[in-house]
mmCIF file of C-alpha atoms and ligand atoms in Angstrom:
data_model
loop_
_atom_site.group_PDB
_atom_site.id
_atom_site.type_symbol
_atom_site.label_atom_id
_atom_site.label_comp_id
_atom_site.label_asym_id
_atom_site.label_seq_id
_atom_site.Cartn_x
_atom_site.Cartn_y
_atom_site.Cartn_z
ATOM 1 C CA UNK A 136 225.099 95.410 104.334
ATOM 2 C CA UNK A 137 227.276 93.022 102.566
ATOM 3 C CA UNK A 138 228.757 90.585 104.800
ATOM 4 C CA UNK A 139 231.520 89.455 102.639
ATOM 5 C CA UNK A 140 232.449 93.088 101.816
ATOM 6 C CA UNK A 141 232.240 93.629 105.656
ATOM 7 C CA UNK A 142 234.816 90.838 106.407
ATOM 8 C CA UNK A 143 237.674 92.810 104.316
ATOM 9 C CA UNK A 144 236.657 95.956 106.054
ATOM 10 C CA UNK A 145 237.032 94.348 109.620
ATOM 11 C CA UNK A 146 239.974 92.880 108.706
ATOM 12 C CA UNK A 147 241.710 95.936 107.617
ATOM 13 C CA UNK A 148 240.453 98.232 110.317
ATOM 14 C CA UNK A 149 239.223 96.027 113.083
ATOM 15 C CA UNK A 150 241.180 93.086 113.699
ATOM 16 C CA UNK A 151 244.058 94.998 115.350
ATOM 17 C CA UNK A 152 242.061 95.421 118.510
ATOM 18 C CA UNK A 153 239.097 92.674 117.886
ATOM 19 C CA UNK A 154 241.033 89.602 115.926
ATOM 20 C CA UNK A 155 238.661 86.505 116.508
ATOM 21 C CA UNK A 156 235.858 88.805 117.987
ATOM 22 C CA UNK A 157 237.887 89.561 120.979
ATOM 23 C CA UNK A 158 239.064 92.942 122.725
ATOM 24 C CA UNK A 159 242.921 93.209 123.344
ATOM 25 C CA UNK A 160 242.044 96.868 125.172
ATOM 26 C CA UNK A 161 238.766 95.952 127.335
ATOM 27 C CA UNK A 162 238.840 92.100 127.423
ATOM 28 C CA UNK A 163 235.237 91.709 128.536
ATOM 29 C CA UNK A 164 233.743 93.684 125.864
ATOM 30 C CA UNK A 165 233.897 91.180 122.924
ATOM 31 C CA UNK A 166 232.207 91.115 119.808
ATOM 32 C CA UNK A 167 230.321 87.992 120.926
ATOM 33 C CA UNK A 168 226.587 87.473 121.488
ATOM 34 C CA UNK A 169 226.536 87.914 125.316
ATOM 35 C CA UNK A 170 228.947 90.687 125.277
ATOM 36 C CA UNK A 171 226.832 92.718 122.845
ATOM 37 C CA UNK A 172 223.750 92.032 124.528
ATOM 38 C CA UNK A 173 225.114 93.536 127.838
ATOM 39 C CA UNK A 174 227.364 96.243 126.889
ATOM 40 C CA UNK A 175 226.495 97.575 123.178
ATOM 41 C CA UNK A 176 224.453 100.871 123.240
ATOM 42 C CA UNK A 177 221.084 100.309 121.893
ATOM 43 C CA UNK A 178 221.414 96.362 122.053
ATOM 44 C CA UNK A 179 222.875 93.862 119.372
ATOM 45 C CA UNK A 180 221.430 95.222 116.093
ATOM 46 C CA UNK A 181 223.187 96.455 113.247
ATOM 47 C CA UNK A 182 222.223 100.201 114.017
ATOM 48 C CA UNK A 183 224.080 100.048 117.126
ATOM 49 C CA UNK A 184 227.261 98.977 115.597
ATOM 50 C CA UNK A 185 227.028 101.535 112.839
ATOM 51 C CA UNK A 186 226.611 103.970 115.617
ATOM 52 C CA UNK A 187 229.553 102.919 117.837
ATOM 53 C CA UNK A 188 231.790 102.724 114.670
ATOM 54 C CA UNK A 189 230.847 106.055 113.191
ATOM 55 C CA UNK A 190 231.283 107.683 116.726
ATOM 56 C CA UNK A 191 233.872 105.736 118.543
ATOM 57 C CA UNK A 192 233.310 105.128 122.210
ATOM 58 C CA UNK A 193 235.952 105.492 124.840
ATOM 59 C CA UNK A 194 239.163 104.157 123.688
ATOM 60 C CA UNK A 195 237.863 102.913 120.648
ATOM 61 C CA UNK A 196 238.226 105.489 117.712
ATOM 62 C CA UNK A 197 235.837 107.095 115.492
ATOM 63 C CA UNK A 198 235.621 105.606 111.919
ATOM 64 C CA UNK A 199 233.112 108.079 110.487
ATOM 65 C CA UNK A 200 234.763 110.311 107.817
ATOM 66 C CA UNK A 201 237.661 107.569 107.584
ATOM 67 C CA UNK A 202 235.376 104.604 106.306
ATOM 68 C CA UNK A 203 232.445 105.079 103.875
ATOM 69 C CA UNK A 204 228.812 104.813 105.167
ATOM 70 C CA UNK A 205 228.706 101.718 102.773
ATOM 71 C CA UNK A 206 231.957 100.082 104.554
ATOM 72 C CA UNK A 207 230.453 100.670 108.249
ATOM 73 C CA UNK A 208 227.223 99.316 107.146
ATOM 74 C CA UNK A 209 228.822 96.432 105.661
ATOM 75 C CA UNK A 210 231.361 95.899 108.496
ATOM 76 C CA UNK A 211 228.126 96.016 110.921
ATOM 77 C CA UNK A 212 226.551 93.312 108.885
ATOM 78 C CA UNK A 213 229.553 91.010 109.483
ATOM 79 C CA UNK A 214 230.090 91.640 112.991
ATOM 80 C CA UNK A 215 226.045 91.071 113.827
ATOM 81 C CA UNK A 216 226.179 87.888 111.161
ATOM 82 C CA UNK A 217 229.251 86.687 113.216
ATOM 83 C CA UNK A 218 227.746 87.035 117.038
ATOM 84 C CA UNK A 219 224.465 86.125 115.811
ATOM 85 C CA UNK A 220 225.474 82.720 114.557
ATOM 86 C CA UNK A 221 228.272 82.293 117.009
ATOM 87 C CA UNK A 222 231.037 82.300 114.508
ATOM 88 C CA UNK A 223 233.644 83.410 117.054
HETATM 89 C C1 LIG B 357 234.051 98.010 121.322
HETATM 90 C C2 LIG B 357 233.331 97.466 116.706
HETATM 91 C C3 LIG B 357 237.607 98.970 115.644
HETATM 92 C C4 LIG B 357 238.553 99.294 120.577
HETATM 93 C C5 LIG B 357 233.400 97.496 120.018
HETATM 94 C C6 LIG B 357 231.962 97.019 120.077
HETATM 95 C C7 LIG B 357 232.054 97.001 118.904
HETATM 96 C C8 LIG B 357 233.196 97.358 118.180
HETATM 97 C C9 LIG B 357 230.461 96.177 118.120
HETATM 98 C C10 LIG B 357 231.297 96.627 121.334
HETATM 99 C C11 LIG B 357 231.609 95.614 122.109
HETATM 100 C C12 LIG B 357 230.851 95.501 123.364
HETATM 101 O O1 LIG B 357 230.604 96.563 123.735
HETATM 102 O O2 LIG B 357 231.073 94.246 123.799
HETATM 103 C C13 LIG B 357 234.417 97.655 116.215
HETATM 104 C C14 LIG B 357 234.498 97.649 114.717
HETATM 105 C C15 LIG B 357 235.815 98.167 114.398
HETATM 106 C C16 LIG B 357 236.391 98.366 115.616
HETATM 107 C C17 LIG B 357 233.494 97.076 113.565
HETATM 108 C C18 LIG B 357 236.522 98.498 113.177
HETATM 109 C C19 LIG B 357 235.554 99.255 112.147
HETATM 110 C C20 LIG B 357 238.519 99.376 116.802
HETATM 111 C C21 LIG B 357 239.624 99.608 117.026
HETATM 112 C C22 LIG B 357 240.038 99.577 118.211
HETATM 113 C C23 LIG B 357 238.905 99.106 119.233
HETATM 114 C C24 LIG B 357 240.680 99.829 115.797
HETATM 115 C C25 LIG B 357 241.343 99.917 119.034
HETATM 116 C C26 LIG B 357 242.420 100.921 118.793
HETATM 117 C C27 LIG B 357 237.404 98.896 121.199
HETATM 118 C C28 LIG B 357 237.385 99.391 122.536
HETATM 119 C C29 LIG B 357 235.987 98.937 122.714
HETATM 120 C C30 LIG B 357 235.536 98.380 121.563
HETATM 121 C C31 LIG B 357 238.492 99.628 123.456
HETATM 122 C C32 LIG B 357 235.035 99.104 124.354
HETATM 123 C C33 LIG B 357 234.558 100.445 124.408
HETATM 124 C C34 LIG B 357 234.071 100.896 125.708
HETATM 125 O O3 LIG B 357 232.883 100.244 125.561
HETATM 126 O O4 LIG B 357 234.851 101.469 126.370
HETATM 127 N N1 LIG B 357 234.004 97.902 119.029
HETATM 128 N N2 LIG B 357 235.677 98.062 116.517
HETATM 129 N N3 LIG B 357 237.861 99.046 118.289
HETATM 130 N N4 LIG B 357 236.079 98.524 120.510
HETATM 131 FE FE1 LIG B 357 235.903 98.559 118.716
#
């Protein structure tokens, strides 16, 4: 996916709960490398982020049907790029 386009999707749809890669509802479940490795179902990879964003999990809403597959792919690329590079 397109990391730059994903950043826009993130700002509009994710930052309310995940500003700066944090998590205002479940503070330990950040979007940083260590947390994604430990908690994200399927491990720290784009496909795992796509699955969670599409389907939601617990208090996180599902975005399937609200965001296009392209937007979800792009935001997953952005999240993994940020985590992999320790950018948040
Ligand atoms: C967890 C991404 C929107 C609430 C996560 C995780 C990812 C993620 C990758 C796994 C983090 C981990 O396990 O350490 C995104 C993206 C979003 C988005 C890309 C936008 C498309 C939101 C919104 C909310 C939210 C708007 C709040 C209303 C949560 C919660 C968890 C979580 C509560 C923990 C779920 C659990 O394991 O019980 N998010 N998120 N997310 N997110 Fe989001």
